[in-house]
Structures are given as structure tokens and as C-alpha cells.
XYZ file of C-alpha atoms in Angstrom:
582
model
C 13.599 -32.856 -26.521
C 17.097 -31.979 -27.591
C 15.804 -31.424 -31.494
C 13.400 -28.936 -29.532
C 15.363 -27.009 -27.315
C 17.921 -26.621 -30.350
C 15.012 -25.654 -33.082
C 13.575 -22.587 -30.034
C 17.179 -21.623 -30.043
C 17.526 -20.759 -33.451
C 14.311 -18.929 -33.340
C 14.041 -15.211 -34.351
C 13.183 -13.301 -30.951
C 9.584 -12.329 -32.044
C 8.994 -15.786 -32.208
C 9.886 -16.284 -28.906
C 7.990 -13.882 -27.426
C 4.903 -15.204 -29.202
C 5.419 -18.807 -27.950
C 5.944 -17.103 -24.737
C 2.710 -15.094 -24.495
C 0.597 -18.022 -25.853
C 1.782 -20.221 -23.361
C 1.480 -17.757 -20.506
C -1.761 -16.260 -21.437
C -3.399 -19.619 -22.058
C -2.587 -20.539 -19.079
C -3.867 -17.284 -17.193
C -6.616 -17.304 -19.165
C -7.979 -20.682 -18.848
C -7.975 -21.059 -15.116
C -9.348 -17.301 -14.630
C -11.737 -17.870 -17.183
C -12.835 -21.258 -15.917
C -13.126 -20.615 -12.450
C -15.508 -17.442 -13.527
C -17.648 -19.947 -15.385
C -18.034 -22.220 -12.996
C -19.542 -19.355 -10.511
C -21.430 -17.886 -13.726
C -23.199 -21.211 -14.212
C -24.097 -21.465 -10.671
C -25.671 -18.240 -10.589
C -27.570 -19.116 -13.208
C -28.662 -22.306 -12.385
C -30.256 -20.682 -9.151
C -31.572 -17.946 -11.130
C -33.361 -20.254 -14.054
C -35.256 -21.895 -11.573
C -36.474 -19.450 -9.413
C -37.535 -18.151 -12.821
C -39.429 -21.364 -13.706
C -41.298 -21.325 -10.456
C -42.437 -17.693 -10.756
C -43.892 -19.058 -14.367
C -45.465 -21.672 -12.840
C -47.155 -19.713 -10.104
C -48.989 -17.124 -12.067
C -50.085 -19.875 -14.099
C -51.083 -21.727 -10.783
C -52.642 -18.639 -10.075
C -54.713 -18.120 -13.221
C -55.448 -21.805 -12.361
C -57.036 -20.761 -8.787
C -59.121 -17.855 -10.251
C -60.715 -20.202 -13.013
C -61.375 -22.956 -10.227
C -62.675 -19.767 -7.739
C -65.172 -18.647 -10.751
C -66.863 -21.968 -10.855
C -67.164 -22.202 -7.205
C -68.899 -18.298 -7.093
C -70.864 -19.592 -10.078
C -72.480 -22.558 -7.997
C -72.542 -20.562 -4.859
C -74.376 -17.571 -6.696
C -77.110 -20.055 -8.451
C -77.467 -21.876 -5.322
C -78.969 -18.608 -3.721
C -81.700 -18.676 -6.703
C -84.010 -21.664 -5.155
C -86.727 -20.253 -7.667
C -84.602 -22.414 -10.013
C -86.042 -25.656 -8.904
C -89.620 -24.077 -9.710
C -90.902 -26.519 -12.262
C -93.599 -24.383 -13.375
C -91.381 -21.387 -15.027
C -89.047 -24.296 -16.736
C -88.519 -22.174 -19.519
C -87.406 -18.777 -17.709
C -84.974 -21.279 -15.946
C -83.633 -22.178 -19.108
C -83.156 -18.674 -20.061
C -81.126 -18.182 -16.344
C -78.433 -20.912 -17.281
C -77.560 -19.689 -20.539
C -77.032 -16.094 -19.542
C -75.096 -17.380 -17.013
C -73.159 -20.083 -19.163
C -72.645 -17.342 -21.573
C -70.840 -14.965 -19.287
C -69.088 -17.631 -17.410
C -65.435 -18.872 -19.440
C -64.842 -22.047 -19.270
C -68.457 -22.911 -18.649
C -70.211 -26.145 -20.979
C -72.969 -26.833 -19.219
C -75.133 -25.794 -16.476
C -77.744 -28.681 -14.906
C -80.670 -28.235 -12.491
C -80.996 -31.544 -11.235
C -84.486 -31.319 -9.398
C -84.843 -33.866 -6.697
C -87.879 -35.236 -8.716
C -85.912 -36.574 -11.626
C -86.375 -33.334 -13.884
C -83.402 -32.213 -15.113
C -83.424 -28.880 -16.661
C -79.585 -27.761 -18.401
C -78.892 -24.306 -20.712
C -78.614 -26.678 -23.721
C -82.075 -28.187 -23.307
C -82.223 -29.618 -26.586
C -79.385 -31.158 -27.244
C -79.958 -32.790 -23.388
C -83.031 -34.215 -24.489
C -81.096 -36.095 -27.646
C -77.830 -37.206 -26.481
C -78.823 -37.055 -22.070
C -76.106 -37.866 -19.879
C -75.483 -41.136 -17.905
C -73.172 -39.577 -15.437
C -75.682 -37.466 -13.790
C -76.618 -39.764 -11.494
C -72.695 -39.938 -10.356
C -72.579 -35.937 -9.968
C -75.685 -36.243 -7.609
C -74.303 -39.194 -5.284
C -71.328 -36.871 -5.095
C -72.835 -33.221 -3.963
C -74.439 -35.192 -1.346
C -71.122 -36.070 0.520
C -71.037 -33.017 2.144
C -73.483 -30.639 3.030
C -74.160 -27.547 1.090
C -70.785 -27.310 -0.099
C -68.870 -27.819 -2.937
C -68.042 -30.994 -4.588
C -66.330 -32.220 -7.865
C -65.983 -35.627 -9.682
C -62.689 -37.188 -11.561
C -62.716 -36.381 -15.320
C -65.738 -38.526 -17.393
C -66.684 -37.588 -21.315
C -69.772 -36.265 -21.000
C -72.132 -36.757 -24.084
C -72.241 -32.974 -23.946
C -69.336 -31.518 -23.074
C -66.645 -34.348 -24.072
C -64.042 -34.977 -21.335
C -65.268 -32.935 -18.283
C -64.828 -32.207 -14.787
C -68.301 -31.690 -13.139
C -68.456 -29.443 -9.942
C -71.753 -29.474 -8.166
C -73.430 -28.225 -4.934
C -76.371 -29.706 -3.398
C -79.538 -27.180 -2.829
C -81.730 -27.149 0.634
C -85.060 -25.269 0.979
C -85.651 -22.996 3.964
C -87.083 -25.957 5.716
C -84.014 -28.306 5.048
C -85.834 -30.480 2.344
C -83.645 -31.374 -0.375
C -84.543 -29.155 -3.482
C -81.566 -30.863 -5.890
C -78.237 -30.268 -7.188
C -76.599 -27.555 -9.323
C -74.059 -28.692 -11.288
C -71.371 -27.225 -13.735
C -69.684 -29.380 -16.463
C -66.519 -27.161 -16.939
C -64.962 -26.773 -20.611
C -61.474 -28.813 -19.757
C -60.135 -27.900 -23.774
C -60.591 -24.540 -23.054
C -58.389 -24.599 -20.051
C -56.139 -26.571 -22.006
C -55.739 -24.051 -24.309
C -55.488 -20.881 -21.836
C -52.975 -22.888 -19.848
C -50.921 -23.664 -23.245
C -51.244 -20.169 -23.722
C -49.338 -19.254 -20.777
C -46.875 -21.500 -20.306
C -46.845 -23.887 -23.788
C -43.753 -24.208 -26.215
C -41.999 -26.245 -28.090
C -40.037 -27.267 -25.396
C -42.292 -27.124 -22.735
C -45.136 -28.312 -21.242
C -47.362 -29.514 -18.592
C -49.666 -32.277 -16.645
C -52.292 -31.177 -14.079
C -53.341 -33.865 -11.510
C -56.863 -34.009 -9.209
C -56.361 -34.884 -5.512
C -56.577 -38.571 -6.551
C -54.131 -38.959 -8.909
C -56.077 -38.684 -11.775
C -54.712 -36.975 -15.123
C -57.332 -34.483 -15.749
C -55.288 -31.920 -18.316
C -51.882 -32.570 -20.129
C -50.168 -30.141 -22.774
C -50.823 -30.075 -26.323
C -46.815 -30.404 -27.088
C -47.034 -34.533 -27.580
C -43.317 -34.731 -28.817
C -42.299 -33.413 -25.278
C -44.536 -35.660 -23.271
C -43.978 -38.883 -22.869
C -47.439 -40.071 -23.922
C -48.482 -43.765 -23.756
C -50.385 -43.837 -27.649
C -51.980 -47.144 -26.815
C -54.308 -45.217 -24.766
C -56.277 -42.532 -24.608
C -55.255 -39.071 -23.477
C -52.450 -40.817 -20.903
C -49.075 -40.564 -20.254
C -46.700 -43.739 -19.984
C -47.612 -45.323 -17.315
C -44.070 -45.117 -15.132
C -44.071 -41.533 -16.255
C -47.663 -40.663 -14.616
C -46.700 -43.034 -11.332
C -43.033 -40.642 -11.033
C -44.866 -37.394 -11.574
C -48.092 -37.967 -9.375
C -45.699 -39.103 -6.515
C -43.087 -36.810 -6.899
C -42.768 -34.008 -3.975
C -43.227 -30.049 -4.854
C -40.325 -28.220 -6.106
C -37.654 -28.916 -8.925
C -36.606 -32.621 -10.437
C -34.650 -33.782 -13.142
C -35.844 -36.707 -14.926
C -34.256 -39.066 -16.511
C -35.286 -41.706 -18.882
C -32.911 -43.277 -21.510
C -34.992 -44.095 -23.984
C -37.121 -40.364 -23.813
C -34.549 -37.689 -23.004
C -34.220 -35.825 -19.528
C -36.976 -33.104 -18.556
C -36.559 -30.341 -15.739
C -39.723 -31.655 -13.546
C -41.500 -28.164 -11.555
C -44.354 -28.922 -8.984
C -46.689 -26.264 -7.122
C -48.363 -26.890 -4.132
C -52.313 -27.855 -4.617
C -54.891 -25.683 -5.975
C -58.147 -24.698 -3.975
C -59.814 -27.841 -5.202
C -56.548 -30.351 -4.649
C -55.369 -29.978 -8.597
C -51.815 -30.066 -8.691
C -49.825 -28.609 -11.389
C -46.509 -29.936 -12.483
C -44.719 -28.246 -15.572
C -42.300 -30.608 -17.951
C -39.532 -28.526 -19.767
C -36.807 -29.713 -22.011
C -33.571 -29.994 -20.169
C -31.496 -28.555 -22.749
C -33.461 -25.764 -23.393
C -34.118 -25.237 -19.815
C -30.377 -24.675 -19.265
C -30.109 -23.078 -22.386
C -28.172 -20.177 -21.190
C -25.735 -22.086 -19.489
C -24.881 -23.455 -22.912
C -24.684 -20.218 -24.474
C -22.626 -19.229 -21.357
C -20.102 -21.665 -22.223
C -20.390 -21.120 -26.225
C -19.534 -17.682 -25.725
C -16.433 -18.123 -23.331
C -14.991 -20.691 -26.602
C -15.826 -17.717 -28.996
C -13.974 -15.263 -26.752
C -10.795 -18.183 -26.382
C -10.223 -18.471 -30.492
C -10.765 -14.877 -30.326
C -8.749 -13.980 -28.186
C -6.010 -16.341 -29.580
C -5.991 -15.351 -32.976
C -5.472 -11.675 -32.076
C -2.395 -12.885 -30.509
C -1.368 -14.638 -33.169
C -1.883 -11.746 -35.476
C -0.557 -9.353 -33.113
C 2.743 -11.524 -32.544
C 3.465 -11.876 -36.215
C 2.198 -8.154 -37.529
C 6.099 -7.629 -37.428
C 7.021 -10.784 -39.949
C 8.769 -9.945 -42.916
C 6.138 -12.828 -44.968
C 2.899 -10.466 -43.497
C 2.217 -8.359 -46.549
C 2.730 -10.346 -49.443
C 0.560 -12.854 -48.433
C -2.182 -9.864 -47.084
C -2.216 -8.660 -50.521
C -2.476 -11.718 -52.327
C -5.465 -12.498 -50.183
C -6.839 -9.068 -51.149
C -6.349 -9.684 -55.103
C -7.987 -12.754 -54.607
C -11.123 -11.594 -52.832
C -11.259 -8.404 -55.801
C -11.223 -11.493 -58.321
C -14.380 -12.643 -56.790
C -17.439 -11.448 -59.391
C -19.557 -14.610 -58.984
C -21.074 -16.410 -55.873
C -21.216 -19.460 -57.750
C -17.866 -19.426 -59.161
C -14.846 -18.497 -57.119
C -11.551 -19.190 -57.080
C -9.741 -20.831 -54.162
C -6.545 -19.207 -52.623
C -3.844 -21.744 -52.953
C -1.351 -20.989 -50.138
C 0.186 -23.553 -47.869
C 1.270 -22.238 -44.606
C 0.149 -23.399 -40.930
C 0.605 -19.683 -39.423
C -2.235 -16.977 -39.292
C -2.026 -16.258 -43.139
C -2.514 -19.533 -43.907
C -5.736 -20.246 -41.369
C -6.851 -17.031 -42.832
C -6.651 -18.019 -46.623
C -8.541 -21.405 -45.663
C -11.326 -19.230 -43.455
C -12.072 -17.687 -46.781
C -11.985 -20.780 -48.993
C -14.343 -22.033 -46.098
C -16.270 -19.164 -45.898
C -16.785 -18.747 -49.722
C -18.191 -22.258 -49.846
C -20.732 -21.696 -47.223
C -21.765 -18.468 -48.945
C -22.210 -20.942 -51.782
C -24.466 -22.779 -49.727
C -26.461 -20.385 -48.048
C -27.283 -19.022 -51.997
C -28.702 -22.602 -52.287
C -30.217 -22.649 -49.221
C -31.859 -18.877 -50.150
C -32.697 -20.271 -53.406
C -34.867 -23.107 -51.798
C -36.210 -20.760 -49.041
C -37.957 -18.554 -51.992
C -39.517 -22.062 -53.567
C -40.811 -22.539 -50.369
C -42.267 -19.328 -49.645
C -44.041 -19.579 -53.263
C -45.114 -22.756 -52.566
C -46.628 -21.485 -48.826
C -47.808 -18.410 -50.808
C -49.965 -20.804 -53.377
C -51.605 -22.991 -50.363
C -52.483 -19.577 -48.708
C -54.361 -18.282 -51.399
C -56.024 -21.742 -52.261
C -57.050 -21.828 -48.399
C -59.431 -18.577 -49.353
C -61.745 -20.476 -51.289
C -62.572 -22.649 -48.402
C -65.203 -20.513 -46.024
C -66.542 -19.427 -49.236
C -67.343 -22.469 -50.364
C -67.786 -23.760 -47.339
C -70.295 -21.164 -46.255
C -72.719 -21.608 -49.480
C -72.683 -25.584 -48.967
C -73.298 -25.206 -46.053
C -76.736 -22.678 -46.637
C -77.837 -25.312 -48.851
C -77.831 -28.411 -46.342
C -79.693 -26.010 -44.379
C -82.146 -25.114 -46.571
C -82.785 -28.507 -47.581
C -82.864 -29.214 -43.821
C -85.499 -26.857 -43.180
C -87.535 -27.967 -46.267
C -87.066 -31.713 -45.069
C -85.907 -33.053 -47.766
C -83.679 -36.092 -46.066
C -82.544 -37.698 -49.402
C -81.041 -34.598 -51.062
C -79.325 -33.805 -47.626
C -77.934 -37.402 -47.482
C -76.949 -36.426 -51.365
C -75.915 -32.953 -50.616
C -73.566 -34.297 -47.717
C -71.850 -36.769 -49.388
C -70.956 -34.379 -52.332
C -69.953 -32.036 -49.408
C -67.090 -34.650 -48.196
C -65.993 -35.465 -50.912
C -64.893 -31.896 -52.085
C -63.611 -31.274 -48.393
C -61.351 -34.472 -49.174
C -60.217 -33.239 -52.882
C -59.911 -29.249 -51.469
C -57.733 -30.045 -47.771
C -55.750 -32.915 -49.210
C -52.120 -31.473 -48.794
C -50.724 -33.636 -50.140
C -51.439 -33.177 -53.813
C -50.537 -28.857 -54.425
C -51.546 -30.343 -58.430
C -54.245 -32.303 -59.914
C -55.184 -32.922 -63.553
C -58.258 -31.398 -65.430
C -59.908 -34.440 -65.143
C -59.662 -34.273 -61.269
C -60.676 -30.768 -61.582
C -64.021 -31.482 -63.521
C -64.620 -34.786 -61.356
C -64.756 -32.452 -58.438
C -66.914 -29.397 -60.439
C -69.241 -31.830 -61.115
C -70.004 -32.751 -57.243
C -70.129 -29.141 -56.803
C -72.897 -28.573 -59.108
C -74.801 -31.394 -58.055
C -74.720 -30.018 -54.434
C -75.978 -26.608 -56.198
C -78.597 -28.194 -58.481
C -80.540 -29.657 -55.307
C -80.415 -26.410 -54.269
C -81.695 -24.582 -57.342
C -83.368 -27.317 -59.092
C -83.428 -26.730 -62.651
C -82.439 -23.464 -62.915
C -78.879 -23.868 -64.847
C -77.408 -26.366 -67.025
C -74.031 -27.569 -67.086
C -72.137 -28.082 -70.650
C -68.527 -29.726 -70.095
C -66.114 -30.758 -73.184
C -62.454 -31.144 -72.955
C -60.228 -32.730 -75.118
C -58.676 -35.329 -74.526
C -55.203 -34.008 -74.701
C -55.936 -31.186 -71.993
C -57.788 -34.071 -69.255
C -53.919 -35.218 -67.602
C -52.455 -31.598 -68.164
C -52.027 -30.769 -64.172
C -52.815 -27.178 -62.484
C -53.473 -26.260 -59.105
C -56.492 -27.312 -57.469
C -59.346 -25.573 -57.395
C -59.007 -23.277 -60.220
C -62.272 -24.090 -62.309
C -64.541 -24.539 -59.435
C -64.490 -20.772 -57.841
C -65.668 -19.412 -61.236
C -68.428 -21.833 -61.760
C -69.425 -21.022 -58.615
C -69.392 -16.880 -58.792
C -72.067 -17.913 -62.276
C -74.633 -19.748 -60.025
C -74.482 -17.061 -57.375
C -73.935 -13.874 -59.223
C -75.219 -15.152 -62.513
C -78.359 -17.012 -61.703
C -78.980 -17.507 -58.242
C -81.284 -13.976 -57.899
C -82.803 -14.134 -61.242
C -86.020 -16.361 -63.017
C -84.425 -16.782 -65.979
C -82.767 -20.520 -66.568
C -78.997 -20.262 -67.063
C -76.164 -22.177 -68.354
C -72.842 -22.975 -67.913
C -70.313 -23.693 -70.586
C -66.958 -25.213 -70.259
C -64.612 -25.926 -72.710
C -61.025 -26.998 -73.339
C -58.344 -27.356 -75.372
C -54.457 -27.564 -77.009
C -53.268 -25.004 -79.269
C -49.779 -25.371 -80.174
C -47.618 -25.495 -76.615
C -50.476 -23.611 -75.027
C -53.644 -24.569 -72.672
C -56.763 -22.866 -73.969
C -59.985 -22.856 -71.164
C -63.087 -21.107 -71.998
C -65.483 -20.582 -69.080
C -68.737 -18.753 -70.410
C -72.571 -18.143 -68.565
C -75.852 -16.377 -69.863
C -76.456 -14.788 -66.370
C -76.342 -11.126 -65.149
C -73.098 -10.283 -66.195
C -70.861 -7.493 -65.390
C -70.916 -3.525 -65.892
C -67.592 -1.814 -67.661
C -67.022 -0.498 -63.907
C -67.203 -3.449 -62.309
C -64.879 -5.809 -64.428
C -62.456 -3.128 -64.382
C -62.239 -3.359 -60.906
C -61.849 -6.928 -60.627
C -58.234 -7.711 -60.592
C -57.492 -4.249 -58.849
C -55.799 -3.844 -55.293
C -58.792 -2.933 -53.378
C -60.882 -6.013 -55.097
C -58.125 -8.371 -53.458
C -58.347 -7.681 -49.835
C -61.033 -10.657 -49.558
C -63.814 -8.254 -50.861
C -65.135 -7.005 -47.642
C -68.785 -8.010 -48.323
C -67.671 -11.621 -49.222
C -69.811 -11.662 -52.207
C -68.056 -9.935 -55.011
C -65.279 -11.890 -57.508
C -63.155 -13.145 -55.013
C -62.977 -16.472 -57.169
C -61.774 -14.448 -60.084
C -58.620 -12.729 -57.998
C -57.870 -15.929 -56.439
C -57.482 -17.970 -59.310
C -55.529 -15.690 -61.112
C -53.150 -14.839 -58.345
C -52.231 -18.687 -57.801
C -51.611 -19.343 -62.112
C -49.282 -16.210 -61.516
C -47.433 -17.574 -58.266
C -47.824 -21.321 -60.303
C -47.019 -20.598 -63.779
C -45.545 -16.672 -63.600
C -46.273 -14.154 -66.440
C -46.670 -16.565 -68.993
C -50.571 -17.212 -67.423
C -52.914 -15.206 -69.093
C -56.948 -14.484 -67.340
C -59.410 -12.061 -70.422
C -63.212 -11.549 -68.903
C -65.441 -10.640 -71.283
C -69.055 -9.641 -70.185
C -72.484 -7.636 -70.715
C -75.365 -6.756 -68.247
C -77.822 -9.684 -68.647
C -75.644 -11.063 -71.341
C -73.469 -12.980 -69.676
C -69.593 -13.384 -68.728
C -66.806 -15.466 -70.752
C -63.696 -16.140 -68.887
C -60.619 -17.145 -71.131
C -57.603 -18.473 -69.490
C -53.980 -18.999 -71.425
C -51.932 -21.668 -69.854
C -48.422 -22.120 -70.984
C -47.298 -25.981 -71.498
C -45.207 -27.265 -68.287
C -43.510 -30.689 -68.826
């Protein structure tokens, strides 16, 4: 203590007035500041969740006014005993889907006539898959008379998992006519409610009257769900939250984090509707609360500091050394550090920049990266356009085989269908080889030969050395596909399709040639030009064409070349340059 008392003594006196207003201000500041934290975070406390149950009572509310359509829905048809008039089955039909159509949230509407008939607004598909919980919905609209009545959730044959409301009908002469019932659409609500309230860091669970899970969030790294089962929650969590009393909770489990638990009274119909938000986020600006009082505490201190020793004799040489050094600085790759060792403000400044340097060195990397990414995200968008394209013409074909009942070549037709939906959404491979490329052209065309018969010809040779060279998928099939439709599809004449490929010298050669319809001078000019590439507006121009050359650009830059050659009733060659990528 002596040493100390003897080393302040023989301090200058601007030094002692700095130690002096450190230690003083410190002090002042940290019990002022704490003590106006402490009120700060209790404010805010109060005020986050009275701002969590406002959330949670609009949605509560939009909850009520779905639940309040379905019961004027039953209430309205239940009016309409002509329903249950066998004889005009088919105008009854006609009655349920207008009204399923303007109804949201509406699957299916039943007429349950108390003869057995059962007449729904999907007629159809009710005669092919039925339903086995009909029987259930009746037994339960007779509980109580002429009102409203609802069952737990059941999966429904037609509608998946369901909640079915019905109402039981009586004649004027109180004889049983039947039930209406409404199977509502619960994914729909789902995704209204996610809507509303749904984030990364929150979500929800909405109970029935008896404790039974009927709709849980789509956010399944915030809920605690049980995986073992379907569509539940852990089984401790579901007991806690079905039993736990309206208003605000925090819960706790070790293992799964802590939640901020918020519970609304019950709905019209007994649902209860409990949101689950992530603690730290929920208190999110408490935390920034206290991350800004530390900012303002080094800020504050190192003004003093550099306030108290603006007067030192050592201030400006080390300023302008710092100064040179930064002026030095041509490269963010290269830089060179500033060597000074000192513990005051000069020398916490000199290491800030040494620090800061460095991270400026890492956020070039990071930057770097980020731009690989967004070309990579840029490629998997453009690839994604072929797919309704395709999708769409494979999908005219099943149906026109369908139509002309031809099972087998649907069966056929089908399984070429998957296996190109496996090959074209598999993520997980952005580059196949040519050989993958022409395994999957070939189930193309045999989905389009069932559908034209005979009327091209396919003529595939690659060499050898081309077959493990790797592109991006799905850059031969779009163009064999714009020759069958624009080349061949709406002529007589039989057509055919040449592929061919090879090596020359560090270069990819691909040659792509048809005998259809071919292309005006207008026309191909226009193909690669800015109005051709917003997704051609009537879907049936060269989309293919811009697609695939926009992804070798994005894959292989400038050094991908795309020449179209064509005549009216000629045909079209296609010539594509691909450099050599090891």
C-alpha cells in the first residue's frame, strides 16, 4: 500500500485528476445507471406482455370469427330443408359447392339424410374413398337438439385431419330429416394462424374443450414435439399446457430451453389458444436494454480517458504515427500492424485498429463467400423455371392417355414422370455428368413418344470422353423439349432429333439439331433479348433456350458460348461451347 501511496505521489497532477474522475464517475455512474435499469427493465417487462396478450387476442379473435362462419354456415343450410329432397340430388350437389366455394376454411359439406343417403359437394370422390366417421358425426348432432355440435379431430378420407361441426335437421312436424355437417379445412387454419402470429421464435398449440390437440404451429424447432408420434407434443409438455391456467407462464425444461407460455380464455366452441414464444427473444429488449447501457459505460470511459490525457506531452506523436500507418494501408488483404506497446488510450487505440483491420479482413472473406452463395442461389432459381414447364406438358400427356384409356402407357408414362421429378428436385447434386443428363433425356422422350407415337426419332452419340464431364442439370433436356413442341408437335411431318458430343482441344463441343418448323430471322433474334426472359408471358415461346444459357453463364461465366442456327420448316441447330473445368 505504501509502494502505492508513494507511486500517486509522484504523479504529474493531470494524472491525478484522471484517477480521480474515473473513480468518482464510475462510481456515480454505476449506481445511477443501475438503479435506472432496473426500473427500465421493469417497465418493460410489464409492457412486453401486455403486448403479447394484445397479439394473442386478435388472433383469438380471428379464431372466433372463423369458428362463428361455420356455425352461420350450418345455421343458414339448416333453414334449406329442400336439401334433404332426394329427388333433386343433383341441384343439391350444386348448393354445397357454391357454398363450400365461398366459405374459407370449408372441405366438405355432407347431407346426411336420415335414410342412409349421403349426399357431400365432392360427390365423386365420396363415392371412392367414403368416410367411416360419419356415423360418429351423426351420434354427435343428436346430443342436443337443433343446435350445434362438433367432434375431436379424426383424418377424414377426404379432408385429412378434420374437425367436423354438424347440426341435426327437424321437419315442420318434428320428424328427423338428418344432419348437416361441415368437415372444416384444419391446414388452412394452420396456416392463417401461422400467418398471424408464426416466427422463428414463436409459436402456438390450440386445445378443444377436452384436451385434445387439434392445431399446433408449423415452427417444430420451437415446439417441443414428441417425433415418435404423430402430430403430438411431448407428452409432459401437452399435460403442463392443457392444465395450465389463462394468463402468462414461464416454462422451464432443462433439456428443451425455457418458453414464455400465453393463454386466452376459451373460444365460442371451448378451443383454447395458448401461444409458445422463445424466452430470449421474448425479452429481447431487455437484453438490448442492458447491451446498450455497456456500450454507453466503455463509451463513456474512453472519452474520459481521452479527455484526461488530451494534455500529455506523448499524445501527438503517437496520433500521427497511427495516422501514417492507416495512409500506408493500400490493400485489405495486406496490412501492416502498428507496433506500439503502451497500456494507455494510444495504445488500446493502436490494438482497436490492428483488431479492426483483421476483422475487415474477415468480413472481405465472409463477402467473398456471400457472392458464391448468391450465384449458387441464383443457378437453383433459374433451374427451378424449368419445372411447371415441364411439369405442365407431362402432366397433359398422363391426361391424355388417361382420357384415351390407355392404363399401360400411363403406368409407363408415370414412372418416367418420377423418376425425372427425383433427378430435377434432388438438391443435393447442383452437377451431374452427361451421362446423367442423357439417362434422364431419354425418360423424357419416352414419356413424349407415348404421347406422339412415332412422330420423331431420337439420334444420341457422345463420346466417350465428354459422358463424366459434369454441368448443371437440366441443360439438354429444355431444348429437346422446345423441338417436340415447337418443332413437331403441330405438324404431320415425322421429325428428328439429333444429339451429338464431343472434345476439341480443352473445350466441350454439343450439337443439338431438329428438322421441325424452325425459326424466322425475327424470332431468333429475339431469343436471348430482355423482354424474351421475363418467363415469356404466353409460356410457350424459348424459355428453355434463355434458361439454359443464363445458368452456363452464372456456372461457367463468359467463357460459355450458345450459336442457334435455324430456317422456317428447315429446322434449328443449337451449338453450345463449354470451356474445360477440372
Amino acid at each position: 500500500m505504501r509502494v502505492v501511496l508513494r507511486y500517486f505521489h509522484h504523479m504529474r497532477l493531470a494524472t491525478k485528476q484522471f484517477i480521480f474522475l474515473v473513480i468518482c464517475s464510475s462510481i456515480l455512474f454505476a449506481v445511477g445507471g443501475w438503479y435506472a435499469l432496473k426500473n427500465a427493465e421493469v417497465l418493460l417487462k410489464n409492457q412486453l406482455e401486455e403486448n403479447a396478450q394484445v397479439v394473442l387476442a386478435r388472433t383469438d379473435e380471428y379464431l372466433n370469427v372463423y369458428l362463428d362462419n361455420i356455425n352461420g354456415l350450418l345455421l343458414t343450410l339448416a333453414e334449406r330443408k329442400e336439401l334433404f329432397d332426394l329427388s333433386n340430388q343433383d341441384d343439391t350437389i350444386e348448393i354445397l359447392r357454391s357454398y363450400a366455394e365461398n366459405y374459407t376454411g370449408v372441405n366438405m359439406l355432407y347431407i346426411l339424410h336420415q335414410k342412409g343417403n349421403v349426399i357431400t359437394n365432392k360427390q365423386v370422390y365420396y363415392h371412392l374413398l367414403g368416410n367411416p366417421h360419419l356415423q360418429q358425426v351423426i351420434d354427435i348432432s343428436m346430443q342436443n337438439y337443433g343446435s350445434i355440435n362438433w367432434t375431436e379431430p379424426y383424418v377424414s378420407p377426404l379432408s385429412q385431419r378434420t374437425i367436423a361441426f354438424a347440426i341435426p335437421v327437424y321437419g315442420d312436424d318434428k320428424v328427423y330429416l338428418g344432419t348437416i355437417a361441415v368437415e372444416i379445412d384444419l391446414y388452412l387454419l394452420q396456416t392463417k394462424i401461422s400467418n398471424l402470429m408464426e416466427n422463428k421464435f414463436q409459436s402456438f398449440v390450440i386445445y378443444s374443450i377436452m384436451d385434445e390437440l387439434i392445431l399446433m404451429g408449423r415452427n417444430n424447432q420451437l415446439l417441443p414435439i414428441d417425433f415418435k408420434k404423430s402430430y403430438a407434443l411431448d407428452e409432459r409438455v401437452q399435460t403442463y399446457l392443457a392444465e395450465m391456467s389463462n394468463g402468462t407462464h414461464i416454462l422451464s425444461f432443462s433439456e428443451d430451453g425455457e418458453w414464455v407460455a400465453v393463454k386466452t380464455s376459451q373460444s365460442i366452441f371451448g378451443w383454447q389458444l395458448i401461444a409458445l414464444i422463445d424466452k430470449s427473444y421474448y425479452f429481447r429488449s431487455i437484453t438490448y436494454l442492458y447491451k446498450i447501457f455497456i456500450q454507453g459505460a466503455v463509451i463513456w470511459f474512453m472519452i474520459l480517458l481521452i479527455g484526461s490525457y488530451i494534455f500529455s506531452r506523448y499524445f501527438s506523436k503517437p496520433i500521427l504515427t497511427l495516422v501514417q500507418k492507416m495512409n500506408r494501408v493500400q490493400s485489405l488483404e495486406i496490412f501492416s500492424e502498428i507496433n506500439i506497446q503502451r497500456g494507455d488510450e494510444i495504445g488500446q487505440l493502436s490494438l482497436s485498429y490492428n483488431n479492426m483491420m483483421r476483422r475487415i479482413q474477415l468480413l472481405t472473406s465472409e463477402l467473398k463467400l456471400t457472392e458464391q452463395a448468391k450465384r449458387k442461389f441464383e443457378m437453383e432459381l433459374l433451374q427451378s423455371q424449368i419445372g411447371p414447364h415441364f411439369l405442365y406438358n407431362t402432366l397433359a400427356c398422363i391426361e391424355s392417355l388417361s382420357f384415351q384409356k390407355r392404363n399401360e402407357d400411363v403406368q409407363t408414362t408415370i414412372r418416367s414422370l418420377v423418376g425425372l421429378l427425383s433427378y430435377s428436385v434432388n438438391n443435393q447434386d447442383e452437377r451431374v455428368t452427361f451421362k446423367q443428363e442423357i439417362d434422364a433425356i431419354n425418360q423424357y422422350v419416352q414419356i413424349q413418344k407415348v404421347r406422339f407415337g412415332d412422330k420423331f426419332e431420337m439420334d444420341i452419340h457422345m463420346d466417350e470422353s465428354v459422358m463424366d464431364y459434369e454441368i448443371p442439370k437440366l441443360i439438354l433436356q429444355p431444348l429437346v423439349e422446345n423441338a417436340i413442341i415447337h418443332g413437331f408437335a403441330s405438324t404431320n411431318r415425322k421429325g428428328v432429333i439429333c444429339i451429338r458430343g464431343r472434345q476439341k482441344g480443352d473445350r466441350m463441343i454439343i450439337i443439338i439439331a431438329d428438322n421441325g418448323l424452325g425459326m424466322d430471322d425475327e424470332t431468333l433474334r429475339g431469343v436471348f433479348t430482355k423482354h424474351k426472359r421475363k418467363f415469356q408471358e404466353d409460356h410457350s415461346n424459348h424459355i428453355g433456350i434463355v434458361n439454359v444459357y443464363e445458368r452456363l453463364v452464372l456456372y461457367f461465366g463468359e467463357r460459355s458460348r450458345i450459336r442457334i442456327r435455324s430456317r422456317i420448316r428447315k429446322g434449328t441447330l443449337i451449338r453450345i461451347v463449354l470451356p474445360h473445368v477440372d
